[in-house]
mmCIF file of C-alpha atoms in Angstrom:
data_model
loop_
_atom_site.group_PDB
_atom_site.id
_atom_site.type_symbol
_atom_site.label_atom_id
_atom_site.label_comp_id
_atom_site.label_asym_id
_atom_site.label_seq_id
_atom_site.Cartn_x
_atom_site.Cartn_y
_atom_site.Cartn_z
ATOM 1 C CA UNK A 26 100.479 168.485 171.453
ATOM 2 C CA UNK A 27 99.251 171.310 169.407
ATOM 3 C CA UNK A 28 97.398 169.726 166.267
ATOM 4 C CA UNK A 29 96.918 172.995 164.520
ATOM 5 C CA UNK A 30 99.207 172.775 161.063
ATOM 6 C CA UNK A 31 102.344 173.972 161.835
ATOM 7 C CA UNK A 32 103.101 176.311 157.901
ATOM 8 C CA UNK A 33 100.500 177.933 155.935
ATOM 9 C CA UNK A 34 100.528 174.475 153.661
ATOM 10 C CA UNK A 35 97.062 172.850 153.701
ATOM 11 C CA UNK A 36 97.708 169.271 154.860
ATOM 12 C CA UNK A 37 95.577 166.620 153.148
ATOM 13 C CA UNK A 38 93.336 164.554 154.346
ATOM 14 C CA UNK A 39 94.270 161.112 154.689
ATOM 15 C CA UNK A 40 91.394 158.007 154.278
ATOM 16 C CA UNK A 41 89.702 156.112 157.383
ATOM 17 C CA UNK A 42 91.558 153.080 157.277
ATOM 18 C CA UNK A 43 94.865 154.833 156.964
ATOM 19 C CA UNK A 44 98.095 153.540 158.515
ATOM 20 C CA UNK A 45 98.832 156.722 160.845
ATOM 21 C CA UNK A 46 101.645 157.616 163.325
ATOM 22 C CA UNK A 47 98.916 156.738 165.844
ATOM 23 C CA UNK A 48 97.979 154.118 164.812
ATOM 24 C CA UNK A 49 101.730 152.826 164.515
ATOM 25 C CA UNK A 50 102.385 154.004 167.805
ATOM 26 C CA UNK A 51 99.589 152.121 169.821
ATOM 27 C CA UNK A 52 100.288 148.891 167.941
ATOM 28 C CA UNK A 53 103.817 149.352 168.927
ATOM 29 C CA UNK A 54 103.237 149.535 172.532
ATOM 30 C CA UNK A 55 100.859 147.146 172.582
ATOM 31 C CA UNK A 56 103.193 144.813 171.669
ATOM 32 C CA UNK A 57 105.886 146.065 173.880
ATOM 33 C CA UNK A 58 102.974 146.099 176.812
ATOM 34 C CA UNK A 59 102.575 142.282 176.031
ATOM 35 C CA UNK A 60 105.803 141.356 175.688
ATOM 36 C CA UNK A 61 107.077 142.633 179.040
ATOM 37 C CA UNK A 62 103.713 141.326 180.380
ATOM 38 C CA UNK A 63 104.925 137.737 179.501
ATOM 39 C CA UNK A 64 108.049 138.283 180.757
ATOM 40 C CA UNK A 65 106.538 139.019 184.092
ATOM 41 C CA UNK A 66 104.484 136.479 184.173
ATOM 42 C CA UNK A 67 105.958 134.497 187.070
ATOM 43 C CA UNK A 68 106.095 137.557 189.394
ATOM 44 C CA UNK A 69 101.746 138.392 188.798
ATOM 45 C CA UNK A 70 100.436 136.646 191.743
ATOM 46 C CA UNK A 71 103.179 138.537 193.913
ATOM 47 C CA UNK A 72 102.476 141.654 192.373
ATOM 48 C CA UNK A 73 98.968 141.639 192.968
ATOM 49 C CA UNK A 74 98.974 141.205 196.068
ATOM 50 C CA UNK A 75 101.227 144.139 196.699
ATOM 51 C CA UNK A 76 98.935 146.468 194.837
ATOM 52 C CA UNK A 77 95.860 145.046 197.227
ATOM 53 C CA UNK A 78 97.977 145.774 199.908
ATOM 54 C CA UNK A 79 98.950 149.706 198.899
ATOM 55 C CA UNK A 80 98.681 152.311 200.953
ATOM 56 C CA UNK A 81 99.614 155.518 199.011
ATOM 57 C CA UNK A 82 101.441 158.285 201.147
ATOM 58 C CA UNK A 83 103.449 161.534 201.030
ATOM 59 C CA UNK A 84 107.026 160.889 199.517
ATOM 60 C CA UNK A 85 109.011 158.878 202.189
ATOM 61 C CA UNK A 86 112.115 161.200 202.172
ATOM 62 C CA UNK A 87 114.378 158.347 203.770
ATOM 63 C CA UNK A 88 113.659 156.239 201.020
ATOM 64 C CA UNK A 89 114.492 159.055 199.079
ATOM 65 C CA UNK A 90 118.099 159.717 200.939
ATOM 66 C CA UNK A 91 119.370 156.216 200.531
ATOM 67 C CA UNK A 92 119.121 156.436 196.691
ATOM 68 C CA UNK A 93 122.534 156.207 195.616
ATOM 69 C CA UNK A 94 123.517 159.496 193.325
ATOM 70 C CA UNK A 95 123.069 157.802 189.943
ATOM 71 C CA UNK A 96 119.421 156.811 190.565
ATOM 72 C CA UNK A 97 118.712 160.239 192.001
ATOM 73 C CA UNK A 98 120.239 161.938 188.837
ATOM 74 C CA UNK A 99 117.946 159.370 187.204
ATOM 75 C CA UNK A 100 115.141 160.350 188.798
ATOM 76 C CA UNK A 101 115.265 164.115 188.783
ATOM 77 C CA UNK A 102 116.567 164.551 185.335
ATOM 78 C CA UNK A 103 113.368 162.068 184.536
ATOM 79 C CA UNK A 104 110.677 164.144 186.019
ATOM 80 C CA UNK A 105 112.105 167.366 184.992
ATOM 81 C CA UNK A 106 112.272 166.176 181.567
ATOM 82 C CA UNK A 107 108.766 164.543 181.910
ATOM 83 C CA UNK A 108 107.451 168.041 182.797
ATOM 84 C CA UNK A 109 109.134 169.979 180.066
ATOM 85 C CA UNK A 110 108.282 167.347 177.872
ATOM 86 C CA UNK A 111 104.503 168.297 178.524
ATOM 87 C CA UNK A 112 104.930 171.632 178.308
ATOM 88 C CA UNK A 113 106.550 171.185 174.815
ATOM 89 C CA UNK A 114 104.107 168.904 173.520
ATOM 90 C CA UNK A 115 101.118 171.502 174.359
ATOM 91 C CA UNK A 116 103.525 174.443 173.419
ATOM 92 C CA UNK A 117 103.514 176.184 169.571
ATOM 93 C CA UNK A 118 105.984 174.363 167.499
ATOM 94 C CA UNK A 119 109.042 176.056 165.914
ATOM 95 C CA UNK A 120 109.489 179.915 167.804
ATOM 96 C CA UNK A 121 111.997 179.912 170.004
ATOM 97 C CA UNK A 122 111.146 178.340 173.400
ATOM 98 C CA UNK A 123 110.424 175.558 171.385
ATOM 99 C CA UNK A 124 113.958 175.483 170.555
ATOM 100 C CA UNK A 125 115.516 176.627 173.430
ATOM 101 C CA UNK A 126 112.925 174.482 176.097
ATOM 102 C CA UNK A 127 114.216 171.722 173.234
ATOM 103 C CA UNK A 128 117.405 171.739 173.590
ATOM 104 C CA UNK A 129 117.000 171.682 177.592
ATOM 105 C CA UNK A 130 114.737 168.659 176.830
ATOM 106 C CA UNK A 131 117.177 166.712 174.973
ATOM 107 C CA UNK A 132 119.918 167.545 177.385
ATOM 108 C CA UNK A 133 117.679 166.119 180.480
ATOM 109 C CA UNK A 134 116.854 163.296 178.546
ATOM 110 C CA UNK A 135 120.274 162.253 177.454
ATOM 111 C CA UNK A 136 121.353 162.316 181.178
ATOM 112 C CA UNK A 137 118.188 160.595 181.745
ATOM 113 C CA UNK A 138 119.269 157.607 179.442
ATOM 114 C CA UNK A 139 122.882 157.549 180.046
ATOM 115 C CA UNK A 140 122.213 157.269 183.811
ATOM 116 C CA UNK A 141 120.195 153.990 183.274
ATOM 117 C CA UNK A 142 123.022 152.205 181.845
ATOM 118 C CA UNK A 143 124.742 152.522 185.423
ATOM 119 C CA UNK A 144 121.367 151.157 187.215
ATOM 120 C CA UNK A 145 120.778 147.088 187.417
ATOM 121 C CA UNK A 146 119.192 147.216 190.445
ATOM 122 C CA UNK A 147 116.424 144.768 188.565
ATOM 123 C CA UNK A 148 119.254 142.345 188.206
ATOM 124 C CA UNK A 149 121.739 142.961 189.881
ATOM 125 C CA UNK A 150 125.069 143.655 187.800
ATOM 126 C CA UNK A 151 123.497 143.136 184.380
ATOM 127 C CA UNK A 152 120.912 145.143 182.265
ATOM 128 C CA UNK A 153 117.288 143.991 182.221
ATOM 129 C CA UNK A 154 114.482 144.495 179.775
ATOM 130 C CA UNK A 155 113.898 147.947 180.472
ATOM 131 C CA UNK A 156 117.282 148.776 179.308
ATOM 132 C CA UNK A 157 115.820 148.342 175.860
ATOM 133 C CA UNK A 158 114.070 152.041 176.302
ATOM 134 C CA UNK A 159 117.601 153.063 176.953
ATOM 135 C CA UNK A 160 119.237 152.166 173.869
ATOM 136 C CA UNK A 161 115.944 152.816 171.806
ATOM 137 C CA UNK A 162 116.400 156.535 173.526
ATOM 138 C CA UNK A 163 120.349 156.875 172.347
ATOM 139 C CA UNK A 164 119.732 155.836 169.077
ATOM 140 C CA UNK A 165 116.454 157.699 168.379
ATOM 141 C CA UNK A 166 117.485 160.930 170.325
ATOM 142 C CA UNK A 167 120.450 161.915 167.941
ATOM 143 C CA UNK A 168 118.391 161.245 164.717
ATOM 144 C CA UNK A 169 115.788 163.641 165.739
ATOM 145 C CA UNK A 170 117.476 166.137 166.612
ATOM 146 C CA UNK A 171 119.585 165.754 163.264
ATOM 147 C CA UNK A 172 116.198 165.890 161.487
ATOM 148 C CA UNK A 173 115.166 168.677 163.368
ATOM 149 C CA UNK A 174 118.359 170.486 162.211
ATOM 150 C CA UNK A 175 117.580 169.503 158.277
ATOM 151 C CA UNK A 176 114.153 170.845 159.176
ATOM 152 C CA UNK A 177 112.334 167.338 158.692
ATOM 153 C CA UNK A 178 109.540 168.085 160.761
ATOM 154 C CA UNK A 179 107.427 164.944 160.146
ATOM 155 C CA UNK A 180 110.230 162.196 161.375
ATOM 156 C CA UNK A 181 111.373 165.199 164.003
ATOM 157 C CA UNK A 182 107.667 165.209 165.223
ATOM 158 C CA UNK A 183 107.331 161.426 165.459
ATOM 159 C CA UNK A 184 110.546 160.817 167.005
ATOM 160 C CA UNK A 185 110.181 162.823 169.600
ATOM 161 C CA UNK A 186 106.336 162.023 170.489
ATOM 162 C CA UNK A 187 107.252 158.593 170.378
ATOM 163 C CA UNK A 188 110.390 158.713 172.695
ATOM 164 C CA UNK A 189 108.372 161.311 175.064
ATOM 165 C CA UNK A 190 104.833 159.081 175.671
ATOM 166 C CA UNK A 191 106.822 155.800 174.782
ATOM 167 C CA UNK A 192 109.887 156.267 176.635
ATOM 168 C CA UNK A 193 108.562 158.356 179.239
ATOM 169 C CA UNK A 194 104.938 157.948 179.349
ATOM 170 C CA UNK A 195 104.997 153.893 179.374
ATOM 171 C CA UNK A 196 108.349 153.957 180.965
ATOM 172 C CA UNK A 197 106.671 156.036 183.870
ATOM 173 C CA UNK A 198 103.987 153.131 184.548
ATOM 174 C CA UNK A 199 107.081 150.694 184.888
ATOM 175 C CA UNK A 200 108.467 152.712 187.957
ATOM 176 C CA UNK A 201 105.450 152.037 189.664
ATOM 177 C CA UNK A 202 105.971 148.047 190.145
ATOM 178 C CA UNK A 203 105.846 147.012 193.808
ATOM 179 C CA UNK A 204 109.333 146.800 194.965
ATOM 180 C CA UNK A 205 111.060 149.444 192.530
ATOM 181 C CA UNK A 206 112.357 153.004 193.802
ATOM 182 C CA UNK A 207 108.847 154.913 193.027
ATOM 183 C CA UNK A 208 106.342 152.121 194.174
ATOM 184 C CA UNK A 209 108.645 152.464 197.916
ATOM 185 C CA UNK A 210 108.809 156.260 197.482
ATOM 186 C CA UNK A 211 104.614 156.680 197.558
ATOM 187 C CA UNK A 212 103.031 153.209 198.471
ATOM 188 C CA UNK A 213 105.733 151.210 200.484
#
């Protein structure tokens, strides 16, 4: 993300020990890291020993062809918004690919989190833990785009760093569990 000031306004300096967005944001996954980490906690020993026994390889298109079409709208609407998502975090805030790349962004990520709510693959014919990212996203999602709108830049900036390197970011690293769609796709 760009850190230069966005408007001619000088922004203040804020003291060392400061409670900043940042900081907010790292405790908050932190705790979400831990949590799901003690959920999981049965499942280590197996999971270890699938990551000794990786083998990482070009994307196994089979694997790929028996996704049925709600994971692989999931999955491309995910990594195209994961890319634009970059781009718009290193991009100059507020001209109009901003806005335009934006409103591409939001549509890719709605899809993104309305397609989850038809995957329970994790358990089978009921939501799991991860489906908390999901509702987190539809409730969030709206709101910042409604403070974009009323030109609330500070909650419009946080919401949407927060639901890009929280639900996409951390999310990402959760694909990658031996046995899911993605570990299969490059290490199975």
């Amino acid at each position: 993300m760009s850190l230069a000031p966005q408007d001619a306004v000088r922004q203040t300096r804020r003291p060392v020990g400061a409670w900043t967005f940042g900081r907010g944001f790292a405790l908050s996954m932190a705790v979400v890291l831990a949590v799901l980490a003690g959920a999981m906690w049965g499942i280590w020993p197996a999971i270890w020993r699938e990551l000794a026994a990786a083998r990482p390889h070009a994307p196994d298109f089979a694997v790929l062809a028996s996704l049925s079409p709600v994971v692989r709208i999931h999955l491309y609407t995910a990594l195209a918004a994961l890319g634009l998502g970059a781009v718009l975090m290193a991009a100059r805030k507020g001209r109009m690919f901003h806005r335009t790349a934006g409103w591409i962004w939001v549509a890719l990520v709605m899809t993104t989190a309305v397609s989850t709510l038809f995957i329970t693959s994790l358990s089978p014919g009921r939501w799991s833990l991860i489906h908390l990212f999901t509702g987190w996203t539809l409730i969030i999602l709206p709101l910042a785009v409604m403070w974009a709108r009323r030109r609330d830049v500070t909650r419009h900036r946080r919401a949407m760093m927060g639901l890009f390197y929280g639900a996409f970011a951390v999310n990402l690293a959760f694909t990658f569990i031996p046995g899911r769609t993605m570990w299969d796709l490059f290490f199975g």
